[in-house]
Amino acid sequence: MKPEKIKEDYPIFRKRENLVYLDNAATSQKPRQVLERISEFYSENNANIGRGLYNLANDANISYREARAKTADFIGANPSETVFVRNTTEAENLLAHSLDIDGEIVLSKMAHHSEQLPWRRKAEKEDLKISYLETENGKISLEDARKKIDENTSLVAVSHISNVFGAENPVEKITEIAHENDALVVLDGAQSVPHMPVDVEELGVDFLCFSGHKMLGPTGIGVLYGRKELLEKMDPYQVGGGMIRKVTEKEIEYEQVPEKFEAGTPNVAGAVGLEAAIDYLENIGMNEIYSHSQEIAASIIEKLEKVEGVNVLSPEGANLVSFTTEFAHPHDVAEVLNQNGVAVRAGHHCAQPQMEELDINGTARVSPYIYNTRKDVEKLVEAVKEVRKVFQ
Ligand SMILES: Cc1ncc(COP(=O)(O)O)c(C=O)c1O
């Protein structure tokens, strides 16, 4: 991979020449190939879908259908199992609203709020018990999973890669344990699908949620994958136009999946933009992308650990780096880094229970992606040393 060359595809880095962007876990930047495809759709193909009978509407239908087929293929799924939503948060809410379960829910302590709160609300409303899997060295403890997932469990919701620690969780093993107990598995792929090959068949999960904006695509488009027979049994989350077969005064017949879950005019341009992002990622190669992020993160960990007073929380093999310092609050770290042209995230990362468990008020988080270079790492480390000078 040649990140220096890749960077040339991103208009934002030409406008902001000195920007070192290391907040990719929050959102990624967009290459011109994605921006141009969105613009091309609006300039040449724009119409509402599933409604018009003229050629232009037909072309828009084809664009949306192709975007769905590409997205499904990217995760080893069937288009009929691939629902377009706004983002990971909406996918989790849709599931928590529509999925019928009657046993216990198992979440993890490291869970992002959007993967935690929809299930907590469901548990509260439906009087279901929740338990939380412990974190061990930045990963979900498999030992704890073996203890807490049992015949009373009906659903296990975990993230593939934590947005706090950046390490891959033992999802296949957790899925095995869940399925041995007839429990469903919901995987939050917000931080994995952009960075590594993810195949729902290989993982064996029942549901997968992810967001387009973290993988070079536009904001406002995300995906809920679900096994077809499960999606078919679920009630729609929203109702309205575009998701019905027939409505009479007495009767409503819904469309088949996935349209059943896509009420109203969908984000067609967003889907087309996501398709372009997937083309772009596939062109580079998901294995190469994962290795690159891990190498950059490993180099950051190695260098930061040499700075006195820095405590790295991310384990070996992580693709992002969370750290605290003895000399400054994470917000102050991020502010001084900002003054040095380095953009990182600081705070609780929407994982307050995990912060509470660690007894910290937050971390500074450095999350690289395909356009981050060794030079970016040098700038970051120099800037962290600068923070130390300012606060000591
Ligand atoms: C692990 C994880 N899950 C869920 C989300 C929520 O994603 P979105 O805000 O796109 O819905 C994020 C966003 O940072 C995340 O990192």
Short mmCIF file of N, CA, C and O in Angstrom, two decimals, residues 38-161:
data_model
loop_
_atom_site.label_atom_id
_atom_site.label_comp_id
_atom_site.label_asym_id
_atom_site.label_seq_id
_atom_site.Cartn_x
_atom_site.Cartn_y
_atom_site.Cartn_z
N ILE A 38 -21.30 10.24 -6.59
CA ILE A 38 -22.54 10.83 -6.03
C ILE A 38 -23.01 11.96 -6.94
O ILE A 38 -24.19 12.06 -7.30
N SER A 39 -22.05 12.78 -7.35
CA SER A 39 -22.39 13.91 -8.20
C SER A 39 -22.93 13.41 -9.54
O SER A 39 -23.91 13.95 -10.08
N GLU A 40 -22.32 12.36 -10.07
CA GLU A 40 -22.77 11.77 -11.34
C GLU A 40 -24.21 11.25 -11.22
O GLU A 40 -25.02 11.45 -12.12
N PHE A 41 -24.51 10.62 -10.07
CA PHE A 41 -25.87 10.11 -9.88
C PHE A 41 -26.87 11.26 -9.95
O PHE A 41 -27.87 11.20 -10.68
N TYR A 42 -26.57 12.35 -9.19
CA TYR A 42 -27.51 13.48 -9.19
C TYR A 42 -27.56 14.19 -10.55
O TYR A 42 -28.60 14.70 -10.95
N SER A 43 -26.42 14.20 -11.24
CA SER A 43 -26.40 14.92 -12.53
C SER A 43 -27.04 14.11 -13.65
O SER A 43 -27.56 14.67 -14.60
N GLU A 44 -26.96 12.77 -13.56
CA GLU A 44 -27.35 11.97 -14.73
C GLU A 44 -28.48 10.98 -14.49
O GLU A 44 -29.11 10.53 -15.44
N ASN A 45 -28.70 10.59 -13.24
CA ASN A 45 -29.58 9.45 -13.01
C ASN A 45 -30.68 9.69 -11.98
O ASN A 45 -31.40 8.77 -11.62
N ASN A 46 -30.78 10.89 -11.46
CA ASN A 46 -31.63 11.12 -10.29
C ASN A 46 -33.13 11.03 -10.58
O ASN A 46 -33.66 11.73 -11.44
N ALA A 47 -33.79 10.17 -9.85
CA ALA A 47 -35.26 10.09 -9.83
C ALA A 47 -35.62 9.31 -8.58
O ALA A 47 -34.74 8.68 -7.98
N ASN A 48 -36.89 9.37 -8.19
CA ASN A 48 -37.27 8.53 -7.05
C ASN A 48 -37.30 7.07 -7.53
O ASN A 48 -37.45 6.81 -8.71
N ILE A 49 -37.12 6.16 -6.58
CA ILE A 49 -37.06 4.76 -7.02
C ILE A 49 -38.33 4.00 -6.64
O ILE A 49 -39.07 4.43 -5.76
N GLY A 50 -38.57 2.91 -7.35
CA GLY A 50 -39.70 2.04 -7.05
C GLY A 50 -41.05 2.66 -7.35
O GLY A 50 -42.07 2.18 -6.88
N ARG A 51 -41.06 3.76 -8.10
CA ARG A 51 -42.33 4.45 -8.34
C ARG A 51 -42.55 4.78 -9.81
O ARG A 51 -43.54 4.36 -10.41
N GLY A 52 -41.59 5.53 -10.39
CA GLY A 52 -41.79 6.03 -11.76
C GLY A 52 -41.68 4.92 -12.79
O GLY A 52 -41.01 3.90 -12.57
N LEU A 53 -42.37 5.14 -13.94
CA LEU A 53 -42.35 4.12 -14.99
C LEU A 53 -41.49 4.57 -16.17
O LEU A 53 -41.36 3.86 -17.16
N TYR A 54 -40.93 5.79 -16.07
CA TYR A 54 -40.14 6.32 -17.19
C TYR A 54 -38.69 5.83 -17.09
O TYR A 54 -38.28 5.29 -16.05
N ASN A 55 -37.93 6.03 -18.17
CA ASN A 55 -36.56 5.49 -18.25
C ASN A 55 -35.66 6.00 -17.14
O ASN A 55 -34.86 5.24 -16.58
N LEU A 56 -35.78 7.28 -16.82
CA LEU A 56 -34.90 7.85 -15.79
C LEU A 56 -35.12 7.16 -14.44
O LEU A 56 -34.17 6.81 -13.75
N ALA A 57 -36.41 6.95 -14.12
CA ALA A 57 -36.71 6.27 -12.85
C ALA A 57 -36.18 4.84 -12.86
O ALA A 57 -35.67 4.33 -11.86
N ASN A 58 -36.26 4.24 -14.02
CA ASN A 58 -35.75 2.89 -14.16
C ASN A 58 -34.23 2.86 -13.94
O ASN A 58 -33.69 1.97 -13.28
N ASP A 59 -33.56 3.87 -14.48
CA ASP A 59 -32.10 3.94 -14.31
C ASP A 59 -31.75 4.13 -12.83
O ASP A 59 -30.79 3.55 -12.33
N ALA A 60 -32.55 4.95 -12.13
CA ALA A 60 -32.30 5.17 -10.70
C ALA A 60 -32.53 3.85 -9.94
O ALA A 60 -31.76 3.49 -9.04
N ASN A 61 -33.59 3.12 -10.33
CA ASN A 61 -33.85 1.80 -9.71
C ASN A 61 -32.65 0.89 -9.87
O ASN A 61 -32.22 0.21 -8.93
N ILE A 62 -32.11 0.88 -11.09
CA ILE A 62 -30.97 -0.01 -11.38
C ILE A 62 -29.77 0.40 -10.51
O ILE A 62 -29.09 -0.45 -9.92
N SER A 63 -29.54 1.71 -10.41
CA SER A 63 -28.40 2.19 -9.59
C SER A 63 -28.54 1.70 -8.15
O SER A 63 -27.57 1.22 -7.56
N TYR A 64 -29.74 1.83 -7.61
CA TYR A 64 -29.96 1.43 -6.20
C TYR A 64 -29.80 -0.08 -6.05
O TYR A 64 -29.16 -0.56 -5.11
N ARG A 65 -30.35 -0.82 -7.01
CA ARG A 65 -30.26 -2.28 -6.96
C ARG A 65 -28.80 -2.73 -7.05
O ARG A 65 -28.36 -3.62 -6.34
N GLU A 66 -28.05 -2.07 -7.94
CA GLU A 66 -26.63 -2.44 -8.08
C GLU A 66 -25.85 -2.12 -6.81
O GLU A 66 -24.95 -2.87 -6.42
N ALA A 67 -26.20 -0.99 -6.19
CA ALA A 67 -25.51 -0.61 -4.94
C ALA A 67 -25.78 -1.66 -3.87
O ALA A 67 -24.88 -2.05 -3.11
N ARG A 68 -27.00 -2.15 -3.80
CA ARG A 68 -27.34 -3.16 -2.80
C ARG A 68 -26.58 -4.48 -3.09
O ARG A 68 -26.05 -5.11 -2.19
N ALA A 69 -26.55 -4.85 -4.38
CA ALA A 69 -25.88 -6.11 -4.74
C ALA A 69 -24.40 -6.04 -4.38
O ALA A 69 -23.83 -6.98 -3.82
N LYS A 70 -23.76 -4.91 -4.67
CA LYS A 70 -22.33 -4.74 -4.36
C LYS A 70 -22.10 -4.80 -2.85
O LYS A 70 -21.17 -5.46 -2.36
N THR A 71 -22.97 -4.14 -2.10
CA THR A 71 -22.82 -4.09 -0.63
C THR A 71 -22.99 -5.48 -0.04
O THR A 71 -22.23 -5.90 0.83
N ALA A 72 -24.00 -6.20 -0.55
CA ALA A 72 -24.25 -7.56 -0.06
C ALA A 72 -23.04 -8.44 -0.34
O ALA A 72 -22.55 -9.16 0.54
N ASP A 73 -22.54 -8.35 -1.54
CA ASP A 73 -21.40 -9.18 -1.94
C ASP A 73 -20.17 -8.88 -1.06
O ASP A 73 -19.42 -9.79 -0.70
N PHE A 74 -20.01 -7.63 -0.71
CA PHE A 74 -18.85 -7.20 0.10
C PHE A 74 -18.82 -7.91 1.46
O PHE A 74 -17.77 -8.14 2.02
N ILE A 75 -19.99 -8.24 1.99
CA ILE A 75 -20.03 -8.90 3.30
C ILE A 75 -20.47 -10.38 3.19
O ILE A 75 -20.83 -11.00 4.19
N GLY A 76 -20.46 -10.91 1.99
CA GLY A 76 -20.80 -12.32 1.80
C GLY A 76 -22.27 -12.62 2.02
O GLY A 76 -22.63 -13.73 2.42
N ALA A 77 -23.14 -11.63 1.76
CA ALA A 77 -24.58 -11.82 2.00
C ALA A 77 -25.35 -11.81 0.69
O ALA A 77 -24.80 -11.55 -0.38
N ASN A 78 -26.63 -12.05 0.79
CA ASN A 78 -27.53 -11.99 -0.34
C ASN A 78 -28.18 -10.60 -0.34
O ASN A 78 -28.47 -10.08 0.74
N PRO A 79 -28.46 -10.02 -1.52
CA PRO A 79 -29.11 -8.69 -1.52
C PRO A 79 -30.41 -8.66 -0.71
O PRO A 79 -30.74 -7.65 -0.08
N SER A 80 -31.17 -9.76 -0.71
CA SER A 80 -32.45 -9.76 0.01
C SER A 80 -32.26 -9.70 1.53
O SER A 80 -33.21 -9.47 2.27
N GLU A 81 -31.01 -9.92 1.97
CA GLU A 81 -30.72 -9.89 3.41
C GLU A 81 -30.03 -8.59 3.81
O GLU A 81 -29.56 -8.45 4.93
N THR A 82 -29.93 -7.66 2.84
CA THR A 82 -29.13 -6.45 3.05
C THR A 82 -30.04 -5.23 3.03
O THR A 82 -30.49 -4.80 1.96
N VAL A 83 -30.32 -4.70 4.20
CA VAL A 83 -31.25 -3.57 4.33
C VAL A 83 -30.45 -2.28 4.44
O VAL A 83 -29.52 -2.20 5.24
N PHE A 84 -30.81 -1.28 3.63
CA PHE A 84 -30.16 0.02 3.78
C PHE A 84 -30.86 0.81 4.88
O PHE A 84 -32.09 0.91 4.91
N VAL A 85 -30.05 1.35 5.79
CA VAL A 85 -30.55 2.19 6.88
C VAL A 85 -29.68 3.44 6.92
O VAL A 85 -28.87 3.66 6.01
N ARG A 86 -29.82 4.26 7.96
CA ARG A 86 -29.01 5.48 8.03
C ARG A 86 -27.59 5.21 8.51
O ARG A 86 -26.63 5.80 8.07
N ASN A 87 -27.48 4.33 9.49
CA ASN A 87 -26.17 4.10 10.13
C ASN A 87 -26.28 2.89 11.08
O ASN A 87 -27.35 2.29 11.21
N THR A 88 -25.20 2.60 11.76
CA THR A 88 -25.18 1.47 12.71
C THR A 88 -26.25 1.67 13.79
O THR A 88 -26.94 0.72 14.18
N THR A 89 -26.36 2.89 14.27
CA THR A 89 -27.32 3.19 15.33
C THR A 89 -28.73 2.83 14.90
O THR A 89 -29.49 2.21 15.66
N GLU A 90 -29.08 3.21 13.68
CA GLU A 90 -30.44 2.91 13.21
C GLU A 90 -30.63 1.40 13.04
O GLU A 90 -31.69 0.85 13.35
N ALA A 91 -29.59 0.72 12.57
CA ALA A 91 -29.69 -0.73 12.39
C ALA A 91 -29.96 -1.41 13.73
O ALA A 91 -30.82 -2.29 13.84
N GLU A 92 -29.25 -0.99 14.77
CA GLU A 92 -29.43 -1.60 16.10
C GLU A 92 -30.82 -1.28 16.64
O GLU A 92 -31.47 -2.14 17.24
N ASN A 93 -31.27 -0.04 16.43
CA ASN A 93 -32.61 0.34 16.92
C ASN A 93 -33.70 -0.43 16.19
O ASN A 93 -34.69 -0.84 16.81
N LEU A 94 -33.51 -0.60 14.87
CA LEU A 94 -34.49 -1.35 14.09
C LEU A 94 -34.61 -2.77 14.67
O LEU A 94 -35.71 -3.25 14.93
N LEU A 95 -33.46 -3.37 14.90
CA LEU A 95 -33.46 -4.74 15.42
C LEU A 95 -34.12 -4.82 16.79
O LEU A 95 -34.97 -5.68 17.04
N ALA A 96 -33.70 -3.93 17.67
CA ALA A 96 -34.24 -3.98 19.04
C ALA A 96 -35.75 -3.75 19.03
O ALA A 96 -36.48 -4.30 19.86
N HIS A 97 -36.21 -2.95 18.07
CA HIS A 97 -37.64 -2.69 17.98
C HIS A 97 -38.38 -3.90 17.43
O HIS A 97 -39.45 -4.27 17.92
N SER A 98 -37.82 -4.53 16.41
CA SER A 98 -38.59 -5.50 15.62
C SER A 98 -38.34 -6.96 15.95
O SER A 98 -39.11 -7.82 15.55
N LEU A 99 -37.24 -7.23 16.63
CA LEU A 99 -36.91 -8.63 16.88
C LEU A 99 -37.62 -9.12 18.13
O LEU A 99 -37.56 -8.48 19.18
N ASP A 100 -38.27 -10.26 17.95
CA ASP A 100 -39.02 -10.83 19.06
C ASP A 100 -38.11 -11.77 19.85
O ASP A 100 -37.68 -12.79 19.33
N ILE A 101 -37.83 -11.44 21.10
CA ILE A 101 -37.04 -12.36 21.92
C ILE A 101 -37.69 -12.46 23.29
O ILE A 101 -38.40 -11.55 23.72
N ASP A 102 -37.44 -13.54 23.98
CA ASP A 102 -38.09 -13.62 25.30
C ASP A 102 -37.13 -14.07 26.40
O ASP A 102 -37.56 -14.32 27.52
N GLY A 103 -35.86 -14.18 26.07
CA GLY A 103 -34.91 -14.60 27.10
C GLY A 103 -33.95 -13.48 27.46
O GLY A 103 -34.19 -12.32 27.13
N GLU A 104 -32.83 -13.85 28.06
CA GLU A 104 -31.88 -12.83 28.51
C GLU A 104 -31.04 -12.26 27.36
O GLU A 104 -30.80 -12.94 26.36
N ILE A 105 -30.58 -11.03 27.58
CA ILE A 105 -29.73 -10.36 26.59
C ILE A 105 -28.33 -10.28 27.17
O ILE A 105 -28.15 -9.88 28.33
N VAL A 106 -27.34 -10.63 26.36
CA VAL A 106 -25.95 -10.49 26.80
C VAL A 106 -25.28 -9.41 25.96
O VAL A 106 -25.25 -9.51 24.73
N LEU A 107 -24.80 -8.38 26.63
CA LEU A 107 -24.06 -7.30 25.96
C LEU A 107 -22.62 -7.36 26.46
O LEU A 107 -22.25 -8.25 27.22
N SER A 108 -21.80 -6.36 26.05
CA SER A 108 -20.44 -6.34 26.60
C SER A 108 -20.20 -5.01 27.28
O SER A 108 -20.83 -4.01 26.94
N LYS A 109 -19.27 -5.00 28.22
CA LYS A 109 -18.99 -3.75 28.94
C LYS A 109 -18.39 -2.71 28.02
O LYS A 109 -18.50 -1.52 28.25
N MET A 110 -17.70 -3.18 26.96
CA MET A 110 -17.04 -2.23 26.07
C MET A 110 -17.99 -1.65 25.02
O MET A 110 -17.61 -0.82 24.22
N ALA A 111 -19.25 -2.10 25.02
CA ALA A 111 -20.17 -1.73 23.94
C ALA A 111 -20.34 -0.23 23.76
O ALA A 111 -20.46 0.53 24.72
N HIS A 112 -20.34 0.19 22.50
CA HIS A 112 -20.69 1.57 22.13
C HIS A 112 -22.15 1.80 22.55
O HIS A 112 -22.96 0.87 22.49
N HIS A 113 -22.50 3.01 22.93
CA HIS A 113 -23.87 3.29 23.38
C HIS A 113 -24.90 2.87 22.34
O HIS A 113 -26.00 2.43 22.69
N SER A 114 -24.56 3.01 21.06
CA SER A 114 -25.58 2.70 20.04
C SER A 114 -25.80 1.21 19.92
O SER A 114 -26.78 0.77 19.33
N GLU A 115 -24.88 0.44 20.46
CA GLU A 115 -25.05 -1.01 20.41
C GLU A 115 -25.58 -1.49 21.77
O GLU A 115 -25.95 -2.65 21.92
N GLN A 116 -25.63 -0.58 22.72
CA GLN A 116 -26.03 -0.95 24.07
C GLN A 116 -27.43 -0.45 24.43
O GLN A 116 -28.27 -1.19 24.94
N LEU A 117 -27.66 0.85 24.12
CA LEU A 117 -28.90 1.46 24.61
C LEU A 117 -30.18 0.89 23.98
O LEU A 117 -31.19 0.72 24.69
N PRO A 118 -30.19 0.58 22.67
CA PRO A 118 -31.44 0.02 22.13
C PRO A 118 -31.84 -1.26 22.86
O PRO A 118 -33.03 -1.49 23.12
N TRP A 119 -30.85 -2.10 23.23
CA TRP A 119 -31.15 -3.36 23.91
C TRP A 119 -31.52 -3.12 25.36
O TRP A 119 -32.36 -3.83 25.93
N ARG A 120 -30.88 -2.13 25.97
CA ARG A 120 -31.24 -1.82 27.37
C ARG A 120 -32.67 -1.32 27.45
O ARG A 120 -33.42 -1.66 28.37
N ARG A 121 -33.04 -0.49 26.47
CA ARG A 121 -34.42 0.03 26.48
C ARG A 121 -35.42 -1.11 26.27
O ARG A 121 -36.45 -1.19 26.93
N LYS A 122 -35.05 -2.01 25.34
CA LYS A 122 -35.95 -3.16 25.09
C LYS A 122 -36.08 -4.00 26.36
O LYS A 122 -37.18 -4.40 26.74
N ALA A 123 -34.94 -4.22 27.02
CA ALA A 123 -34.95 -5.05 28.24
C ALA A 123 -35.83 -4.41 29.31
O ALA A 123 -36.61 -5.09 29.99
N GLU A 124 -35.71 -3.08 29.42
CA GLU A 124 -36.51 -2.36 30.42
C GLU A 124 -38.01 -2.47 30.11
O GLU A 124 -38.81 -2.80 30.97
N LYS A 125 -38.34 -2.24 28.83
CA LYS A 125 -39.76 -2.27 28.42
C LYS A 125 -40.35 -3.66 28.54
O LYS A 125 -41.51 -3.82 28.89
N GLU A 126 -39.56 -4.68 28.19
CA GLU A 126 -40.11 -6.03 28.11
C GLU A 126 -39.71 -6.90 29.29
O GLU A 126 -39.90 -8.11 29.28
N ASP A 127 -39.08 -6.23 30.26
CA ASP A 127 -38.69 -6.91 31.48
C ASP A 127 -37.78 -8.13 31.22
O ASP A 127 -38.04 -9.23 31.68
N LEU A 128 -36.73 -7.86 30.45
CA LEU A 128 -35.76 -8.92 30.14
C LEU A 128 -34.48 -8.66 30.94
O LEU A 128 -34.10 -7.50 31.15
N LYS A 129 -33.81 -9.71 31.31
CA LYS A 129 -32.59 -9.55 32.09
C LYS A 129 -31.40 -9.28 31.14
O LYS A 129 -31.35 -9.81 30.04
N ILE A 130 -30.47 -8.44 31.62
CA ILE A 130 -29.27 -8.16 30.81
C ILE A 130 -28.04 -8.55 31.59
O ILE A 130 -27.97 -8.31 32.81
N SER A 131 -27.05 -9.13 30.95
CA SER A 131 -25.75 -9.24 31.61
C SER A 131 -24.67 -8.73 30.67
O SER A 131 -24.88 -8.62 29.45
N TYR A 132 -23.51 -8.41 31.25
CA TYR A 132 -22.44 -7.75 30.50
C TYR A 132 -21.17 -8.58 30.53
O TYR A 132 -20.71 -9.00 31.60
N LEU A 133 -20.60 -8.79 29.36
CA LEU A 133 -19.35 -9.54 29.28
C LEU A 133 -18.18 -8.64 29.67
O LEU A 133 -18.09 -7.48 29.23
N GLU A 134 -17.29 -9.18 30.48
CA GLU A 134 -16.13 -8.42 30.95
C GLU A 134 -15.14 -8.19 29.82
O GLU A 134 -15.07 -8.96 28.86
N THR A 135 -14.34 -7.14 30.01
CA THR A 135 -13.25 -6.84 29.08
C THR A 135 -11.95 -7.34 29.70
O THR A 135 -11.71 -7.13 30.89
N GLU A 136 -11.16 -8.00 28.85
CA GLU A 136 -9.88 -8.48 29.35
C GLU A 136 -8.81 -8.08 28.35
O GLU A 136 -8.85 -8.53 27.19
N ASN A 137 -7.90 -7.25 28.77
CA ASN A 137 -6.85 -6.74 27.88
C ASN A 137 -7.42 -6.22 26.55
O ASN A 137 -6.94 -6.56 25.46
N GLY A 138 -8.46 -5.40 26.64
CA GLY A 138 -9.02 -4.74 25.46
C GLY A 138 -9.90 -5.61 24.58
O GLY A 138 -10.31 -5.20 23.50
N LYS A 139 -10.16 -6.84 25.04
CA LYS A 139 -11.05 -7.72 24.25
C LYS A 139 -12.13 -8.28 25.15
O LYS A 139 -11.94 -8.37 26.37
N ILE A 140 -13.23 -8.73 24.54
CA ILE A 140 -14.28 -9.39 25.33
C ILE A 140 -13.73 -10.71 25.85
O ILE A 140 -13.13 -11.49 25.09
N SER A 141 -13.91 -10.94 27.14
CA SER A 141 -13.38 -12.17 27.75
C SER A 141 -14.20 -13.39 27.31
O SER A 141 -15.40 -13.47 27.56
N LEU A 142 -13.50 -14.32 26.67
CA LEU A 142 -14.15 -15.54 26.21
C LEU A 142 -14.56 -16.41 27.40
O LEU A 142 -15.60 -17.08 27.38
N GLU A 143 -13.73 -16.36 28.41
CA GLU A 143 -14.03 -17.13 29.61
C GLU A 143 -15.36 -16.66 30.21
O GLU A 143 -16.22 -17.46 30.59
N ASP A 144 -15.52 -15.34 30.25
CA ASP A 144 -16.76 -14.77 30.78
C ASP A 144 -17.95 -15.11 29.87
O ASP A 144 -19.05 -15.37 30.35
N ALA A 145 -17.69 -15.12 28.55
CA ALA A 145 -18.76 -15.47 27.60
C ALA A 145 -19.22 -16.90 27.87
O ALA A 145 -20.43 -17.19 27.83
N ARG A 146 -18.27 -17.78 28.16
CA ARG A 146 -18.64 -19.19 28.44
C ARG A 146 -19.50 -19.28 29.71
O ARG A 146 -20.37 -20.13 29.82
N LYS A 147 -19.22 -18.36 30.66
CA LYS A 147 -20.00 -18.38 31.92
C LYS A 147 -21.38 -17.74 31.74
O LYS A 147 -22.37 -18.24 32.27
N LYS A 148 -21.42 -16.63 31.02
CA LYS A 148 -22.67 -15.84 31.02
C LYS A 148 -23.65 -16.21 29.92
O LYS A 148 -24.84 -15.92 30.03
N ILE A 149 -23.16 -16.80 28.82
CA ILE A 149 -24.11 -17.20 27.77
C ILE A 149 -24.56 -18.64 28.07
O ILE A 149 -23.74 -19.55 28.11
N ASP A 150 -25.84 -18.78 28.34
CA ASP A 150 -26.34 -20.13 28.65
C ASP A 150 -27.73 -20.33 28.06
O ASP A 150 -28.18 -19.52 27.23
N GLU A 151 -28.40 -21.38 28.49
CA GLU A 151 -29.69 -21.73 27.86
C GLU A 151 -30.76 -20.67 28.09
O GLU A 151 -31.80 -20.66 27.42
N ASN A 152 -30.52 -19.75 29.03
CA ASN A 152 -31.50 -18.66 29.25
C ASN A 152 -31.28 -17.47 28.31
O ASN A 152 -32.09 -16.55 28.25
N THR A 153 -30.14 -17.48 27.62
CA THR A 153 -29.80 -16.35 26.75
C THR A 153 -30.59 -16.44 25.45
O THR A 153 -30.65 -17.50 24.83
N SER A 154 -31.15 -15.28 25.02
CA SER A 154 -31.83 -15.30 23.73
C SER A 154 -31.08 -14.47 22.70
O SER A 154 -31.26 -14.67 21.50
N LEU A 155 -30.24 -13.54 23.17
CA LEU A 155 -29.55 -12.68 22.20
C LEU A 155 -28.21 -12.22 22.77
O LEU A 155 -28.12 -11.86 23.95
N VAL A 156 -27.19 -12.24 21.92
CA VAL A 156 -25.86 -11.74 22.30
C VAL A 156 -25.52 -10.64 21.30
O VAL A 156 -25.50 -10.88 20.10
N ALA A 157 -25.27 -9.42 21.81
CA ALA A 157 -24.89 -8.32 20.92
C ALA A 157 -23.49 -7.84 21.28
O ALA A 157 -23.26 -7.40 22.41
N VAL A 158 -22.58 -7.98 20.34
CA VAL A 158 -21.18 -7.60 20.61
C VAL A 158 -20.60 -6.83 19.43
O VAL A 158 -21.11 -6.91 18.32
N SER A 159 -19.49 -6.11 19.70
CA SER A 159 -18.84 -5.46 18.56
C SER A 159 -17.67 -6.31 18.09
O SER A 159 -17.01 -6.98 18.87
N HIS A 160 -17.45 -6.23 16.81
CA HIS A 160 -16.38 -7.01 16.18
C HIS A 160 -15.02 -6.41 16.57
O HIS A 160 -14.14 -7.12 17.04
N ILE A 161 -14.92 -5.09 16.37
CA ILE A 161 -13.73 -4.36 16.83
C ILE A 161 -14.23 -3.21 17.69
O ILE A 161 -15.09 -2.45 17.27
#
